[in-house]
Tab-separated table of C-alpha atoms in Angstrom:
chain	number	residue	atom	x	y	z
A	9	MET	CA	-63.385	21.274	91.354
A	10	LEU	CA	-67.102	20.527	91.205
A	11	ARG	CA	-68.093	18.600	88.078
A	12	GLU	CA	-71.723	19.607	87.720
A	13	LYS	CA	-72.812	18.089	84.374
A	14	ILE	CA	-72.165	14.364	84.046
A	15	ILE	CA	-72.884	11.743	81.368
A	16	ILE	CA	-73.051	8.126	82.572
A	17	THR	CA	-73.383	5.254	80.105
A	18	GLY	CA	-74.770	1.851	80.993
A	19	ALA	CA	-76.941	3.711	83.484
A	20	SER	CA	-80.021	1.482	83.373
A	21	SER	CA	-78.733	-1.053	85.917
A	22	GLY	CA	-75.834	-2.153	88.093
A	23	LEU	CA	-72.948	0.195	88.780
A	24	GLY	CA	-74.188	2.777	86.283
A	25	GLU	CA	-77.562	3.018	87.980
A	26	GLY	CA	-75.873	3.121	91.377
A	27	MET	CA	-73.590	5.974	90.352
A	28	ALA	CA	-76.549	7.857	88.851
A	29	ARG	CA	-78.390	7.604	92.171
A	30	GLU	CA	-75.325	8.731	94.135
A	31	PHE	CA	-74.636	11.748	91.919
A	32	ALA	CA	-78.337	12.661	91.883
A	33	ALA	CA	-78.272	12.703	95.693
A	34	ARG	CA	-75.429	15.227	95.385
A	35	GLY	CA	-77.586	17.478	93.234
A	36	ARG	CA	-75.740	17.078	89.937
A	37	SER	CA	-77.100	17.350	86.392
A	38	LEU	CA	-77.118	13.937	84.719
A	39	GLY	CA	-77.174	12.661	81.158
A	40	LEU	CA	-78.018	8.958	81.337
A	41	ALA	CA	-77.571	6.611	78.380
A	42	ALA	CA	-78.238	2.897	77.923
A	43	ARG	CA	-79.913	0.430	75.593
A	44	ARG	CA	-83.014	0.060	77.783
A	45	LEU	CA	-84.818	3.363	77.342
A	46	ASP	CA	-87.847	2.229	79.348
A	47	ARG	CA	-85.664	1.557	82.390
A	48	LEU	CA	-83.865	4.885	81.937
A	49	ASP	CA	-87.178	6.700	81.815
A	50	GLU	CA	-88.277	5.020	85.043
A	51	LEU	CA	-84.950	5.816	86.725
A	52	ALA	CA	-85.045	9.448	85.590
A	53	GLY	CA	-88.480	9.814	87.151
A	54	GLU	CA	-87.078	8.623	90.471
A	55	LEU	CA	-84.030	10.896	90.332
A	56	ARG	CA	-85.534	14.208	89.251
A	57	SER	CA	-86.549	15.135	92.796
A	58	GLN	CA	-82.868	15.115	93.803
A	59	ALA	CA	-80.819	15.820	90.695
A	60	LYS	CA	-80.593	19.321	89.297
A	61	GLN	CA	-81.490	17.937	85.863
A	62	VAL	CA	-81.836	14.515	84.239
A	63	ALA	CA	-81.640	13.908	80.493
A	64	ILE	CA	-81.832	10.426	78.979
A	65	SER	CA	-81.018	8.805	75.654
A	66	LYS	CA	-81.107	5.334	74.174
A	67	LEU	CA	-77.589	4.213	73.277
A	68	ASP	CA	-76.032	1.013	71.995
A	69	VAL	CA	-72.293	1.714	72.174
A	70	THR	CA	-71.551	-0.895	69.502
A	71	ASN	CA	-73.350	1.400	67.061
A	72	VAL	CA	-70.246	3.552	67.106
A	73	GLU	CA	-71.542	6.226	64.731
A	74	SER	CA	-74.420	7.001	67.102
A	75	VAL	CA	-72.198	7.607	70.140
A	76	PRO	CA	-70.987	11.153	69.342
A	77	VAL	CA	-74.512	12.095	68.253
A	78	VAL	CA	-75.929	10.995	71.622
A	79	PHE	CA	-73.119	12.620	73.623
A	80	ASP	CA	-73.502	15.932	71.793
A	81	ALA	CA	-77.278	15.876	72.266
A	82	LEU	CA	-77.022	15.113	76.001
A	83	ALA	CA	-74.367	17.808	76.466
A	84	ASP	CA	-76.600	20.321	74.689
A	85	GLU	CA	-79.573	19.367	76.867
A	86	LEU	CA	-77.485	19.686	80.035
A	87	GLY	CA	-76.080	23.013	78.913
A	88	GLY	CA	-72.510	21.757	78.873
A	89	LEU	CA	-70.431	18.783	79.963
A	90	ASP	CA	-67.951	18.419	82.840
A	91	ARG	CA	-67.507	14.662	83.228
A	92	VAL	CA	-68.136	11.472	81.243
A	93	ILE	CA	-68.230	8.077	82.963
A	94	VAL	CA	-67.591	5.326	80.400
A	95	ASN	CA	-69.376	2.496	82.173
A	96	ALA	CA	-71.398	0.552	79.574
A	97	GLY	CA	-70.099	-2.998	79.522
A	98	LEU	CA	-70.844	-6.640	78.866
A	99	GLY	CA	-69.810	-9.729	80.805
A	100	LYS	CA	-70.442	-12.455	78.240
A	101	GLY	CA	-67.705	-14.932	77.507
A	102	ALA	CA	-66.638	-18.554	77.051
A	103	PRO	CA	-63.351	-20.436	77.046
A	104	ILE	CA	-61.604	-19.561	73.799
A	105	GLY	CA	-61.826	-22.229	71.118
A	106	THR	CA	-64.905	-23.966	72.528
A	107	GLY	CA	-67.286	-22.909	69.771
A	108	HIS	CA	-68.647	-19.743	71.399
A	109	ALA	CA	-66.583	-17.125	69.605
A	110	ALA	CA	-69.613	-14.861	69.134
A	111	ALA	CA	-69.917	-14.211	72.874
A	112	ASN	CA	-66.244	-13.287	73.176
A	113	ILE	CA	-66.343	-11.075	70.092
A	114	GLU	CA	-69.450	-9.286	71.378
A	115	THR	CA	-67.673	-8.632	74.678
A	116	ILE	CA	-64.662	-7.100	72.917
A	117	GLU	CA	-66.912	-5.024	70.642
A	118	THR	CA	-68.862	-3.620	73.595
A	119	ASN	CA	-66.161	-3.209	76.234
A	120	LEU	CA	-63.308	-2.026	74.034
A	121	VAL	CA	-64.537	-0.824	70.630
A	122	GLY	CA	-67.680	0.688	72.161
A	123	ALA	CA	-65.629	2.237	74.945
A	124	LEU	CA	-63.223	3.758	72.423
A	125	ALA	CA	-66.186	5.307	70.593
A	126	GLN	CA	-67.309	6.868	73.885
A	127	ILE	CA	-63.796	8.111	74.649
A	128	GLU	CA	-63.530	9.667	71.188
A	129	ALA	CA	-66.865	11.447	71.650
A	130	ALA	CA	-66.053	12.679	75.153
A	131	MET	CA	-62.532	13.824	74.312
A	132	SER	CA	-63.771	15.678	71.247
A	133	ILE	CA	-65.971	17.785	73.528
A	134	PHE	CA	-63.285	18.156	76.206
A	135	ARG	CA	-60.583	19.192	73.727
A	136	LYS	CA	-62.824	21.895	72.259
A	137	GLN	CA	-63.533	23.376	75.690
A	138	ASN	CA	-60.071	22.547	77.121
A	139	ALA	CA	-61.640	21.077	80.251
A	140	GLY	CA	-63.331	17.921	81.481
A	141	HIS	CA	-62.994	14.705	83.448
A	142	LEU	CA	-63.005	11.338	81.692
A	143	VAL	CA	-63.701	8.291	83.882
A	144	LEU	CA	-63.117	4.781	82.552
A	145	VAL	CA	-64.698	1.896	84.457
A	146	SER	CA	-62.188	-0.859	83.827
A	147	SER	CA	-61.847	-3.925	86.074
A	148	MET	CA	-59.493	-5.720	88.413
A	149	SER	CA	-59.347	-8.352	85.661
A	150	ALA	CA	-57.452	-5.804	83.529
A	151	VAL	CA	-54.369	-6.138	85.731
A	152	ARG	CA	-53.556	-9.701	84.640
A	153	GLY	CA	-55.147	-11.932	82.021
A	154	MET	CA	-57.923	-14.136	83.384
A	155	PRO	CA	-58.571	-17.745	82.332
A	156	LYS	CA	-61.477	-19.561	80.707
A	157	ALA	CA	-64.735	-17.601	80.306
A	158	GLN	CA	-63.094	-14.413	81.614
A	159	ALA	CA	-60.301	-14.273	79.017
A	160	ALA	CA	-61.985	-11.974	76.490
A	161	TYR	CA	-63.529	-9.814	79.205
A	162	SER	CA	-60.120	-9.413	80.840
A	163	ALA	CA	-58.530	-8.484	77.515
A	164	SER	CA	-61.229	-5.903	76.790
A	165	LYS	CA	-60.711	-4.226	80.158
A	166	ALA	CA	-56.918	-4.325	79.800
A	167	GLY	CA	-57.319	-2.491	76.512
A	168	LEU	CA	-59.572	0.075	78.166
A	169	SER	CA	-57.023	0.648	80.936
A	170	ALA	CA	-54.280	1.117	78.343
A	171	LEU	CA	-56.352	3.747	76.551
A	172	GLY	CA	-56.764	5.575	79.850
A	173	GLN	CA	-53.060	5.410	80.650
A	174	GLY	CA	-52.171	6.771	77.232
A	175	LEU	CA	-54.556	9.683	77.652
A	176	GLN	CA	-53.260	10.383	81.151
A	177	ALA	CA	-49.753	10.792	79.747
A	178	GLU	CA	-50.993	13.011	76.917
A	179	MET	CA	-53.222	15.185	79.122
A	180	ALA	CA	-50.854	15.422	82.106
A	181	ARG	CA	-50.234	19.150	81.690
A	182	THR	CA	-53.731	20.128	80.628
A	183	PRO	CA	-57.004	20.859	82.452
A	184	ILE	CA	-58.414	17.548	81.160
A	185	LYS	CA	-58.287	14.793	83.797
A	186	VAL	CA	-58.525	11.022	83.261
A	187	THR	CA	-59.421	8.434	85.916
A	188	VAL	CA	-59.184	4.652	85.504
A	189	LEU	CA	-61.271	2.653	87.988
A	190	LEU	CA	-60.511	-0.986	88.748
A	191	PRO	CA	-63.539	-2.445	90.548
A	192	GLY	CA	-63.127	-5.765	92.270
A	193	TYR	CA	-66.069	-8.101	92.909
A	194	ILE	CA	-69.119	-5.877	93.414
A	195	GLU	CA	-72.659	-7.289	93.411
A	196	THR	CA	-73.999	-6.707	89.887
A	197	ASP	CA	-75.591	-8.789	87.141
A	198	ILE	CA	-72.125	-9.387	85.649
A	199	ASN	CA	-70.928	-10.960	88.920
A	200	ARG	CA	-74.090	-12.921	89.576
A	201	GLY	CA	-73.163	-16.517	90.295
A	202	VAL	CA	-69.601	-15.709	91.359
A	203	LYS	CA	-68.909	-17.337	94.706
A	204	THR	CA	-66.248	-15.473	96.668
A	205	SER	CA	-65.773	-14.122	100.162
A	206	MET	CA	-64.447	-10.881	98.621
A	207	MET	CA	-67.787	-9.809	97.121
A	208	THR	CA	-68.797	-6.244	98.063
A	209	ASP	CA	-72.431	-5.152	98.196
A	210	THR	CA	-73.516	-2.755	95.459
A	211	ASP	CA	-74.033	0.270	97.699
A	212	THR	CA	-70.590	0.027	99.303
A	213	GLY	CA	-68.944	-0.544	95.939
A	214	VAL	CA	-70.718	2.389	94.288
A	215	LYS	CA	-69.826	4.755	97.139
A	216	ALA	CA	-66.164	3.748	96.818
A	217	MET	CA	-66.286	4.367	93.066
A	218	VAL	CA	-67.913	7.776	93.433
A	219	ALA	CA	-65.410	8.794	96.111
A	220	ALA	CA	-62.517	7.911	93.783
A	221	ILE	CA	-64.203	9.768	90.907
A	222	GLU	CA	-64.800	12.885	92.970
A	223	ALA	CA	-61.164	12.825	94.127
A	224	GLU	CA	-60.208	12.535	90.432
A	225	ARG	CA	-57.683	9.844	91.224
A	226	THR	CA	-55.543	8.644	88.333
A	227	ARG	CA	-55.912	4.945	89.185
A	228	ALA	CA	-58.153	3.474	91.838
A	229	ALA	CA	-58.837	-0.103	92.835
A	230	VAL	CA	-62.286	-0.100	94.433
A	231	PRO	CA	-63.131	-0.749	97.156
A	232	SER	CA	-59.578	0.052	98.276
A	233	TRP	CA	-59.576	-2.920	100.667
A	234	PRO	CA	-58.795	-5.613	99.704
A	235	TRP	CA	-58.382	-4.632	96.054
A	236	THR	CA	-55.462	-2.197	96.189
A	237	PRO	CA	-52.991	-4.781	97.572
A	238	ILE	CA	-54.492	-7.481	95.354
A	239	SER	CA	-54.040	-5.277	92.271
A	240	TRP	CA	-50.339	-4.815	93.015
A	241	GLY	CA	-49.979	-8.509	93.780
A	242	LEU	CA	-51.519	-9.434	90.430
A	243	LYS	CA	-49.204	-7.011	88.664
A	244	PHE	CA	-45.874	-7.821	90.288
A	245	LEU	CA	-45.947	-11.299	91.847
A	246	PRO	CA	-44.548	-14.243	89.864
A	247	ASP	CA	-47.082	-16.254	87.863
A	248	ALA	CA	-46.996	-19.153	90.328
A	249	LEU	CA	-48.167	-16.832	93.109
A	250	SER	CA	-50.395	-14.403	91.231
A	251	SER	CA	-52.419	-17.260	89.720
A	252	LYS	CA	-53.622	-18.057	93.248
A	253	LEU	CA	-55.215	-14.605	93.433
A	254	ILE	CA	-57.280	-15.102	90.266
């Protein structure tokens, strides 16, 4: 099924921008939302020659009351809504108990509370029309709790994955589909400074994400290699072994 009208949050940079470019190249209608309206405006200008339509809106997902207002307005401008990609996220964090609680709290507020606000807004629209595709951009770090500065980020993404799994069970016999993406290390601002041989360039990572979205897979580690076997290893191996994969 072709999902023509798509909202993407966190679209001003990184994976959100990459997905916007990929879907624009496929001729879709896009509603792009992010905090940086100037960057969205610039991006929209670049995409309008390819996309069927591009609408933009400033959105801070931690302002939870504004989320349904923005989603409804973008859906109205697009003339409907087929898919929402909950992508807006934050990678701040510090080892817990080291005096930097604000960074960890902000990460939870953005990645989990803000994501829930987006899910509520999207599902409200999808339930009314009895159709739609919800995509949650979680993380490989959701599979098993991460240490030190990644602890709060990992917890926020685990919560997001759990929300997706719950909705998948609830919507299993309906026309509403739910996809949970688990990206591994993909070159973005969040992963800047991470030194690993498993880093994937942004273009390759985005293409893998879009392919999984278009296939409407229930759960997808992306790119599939090496992250699918790693995801199962993190989930099922004993702590002594799985800790070596973190």
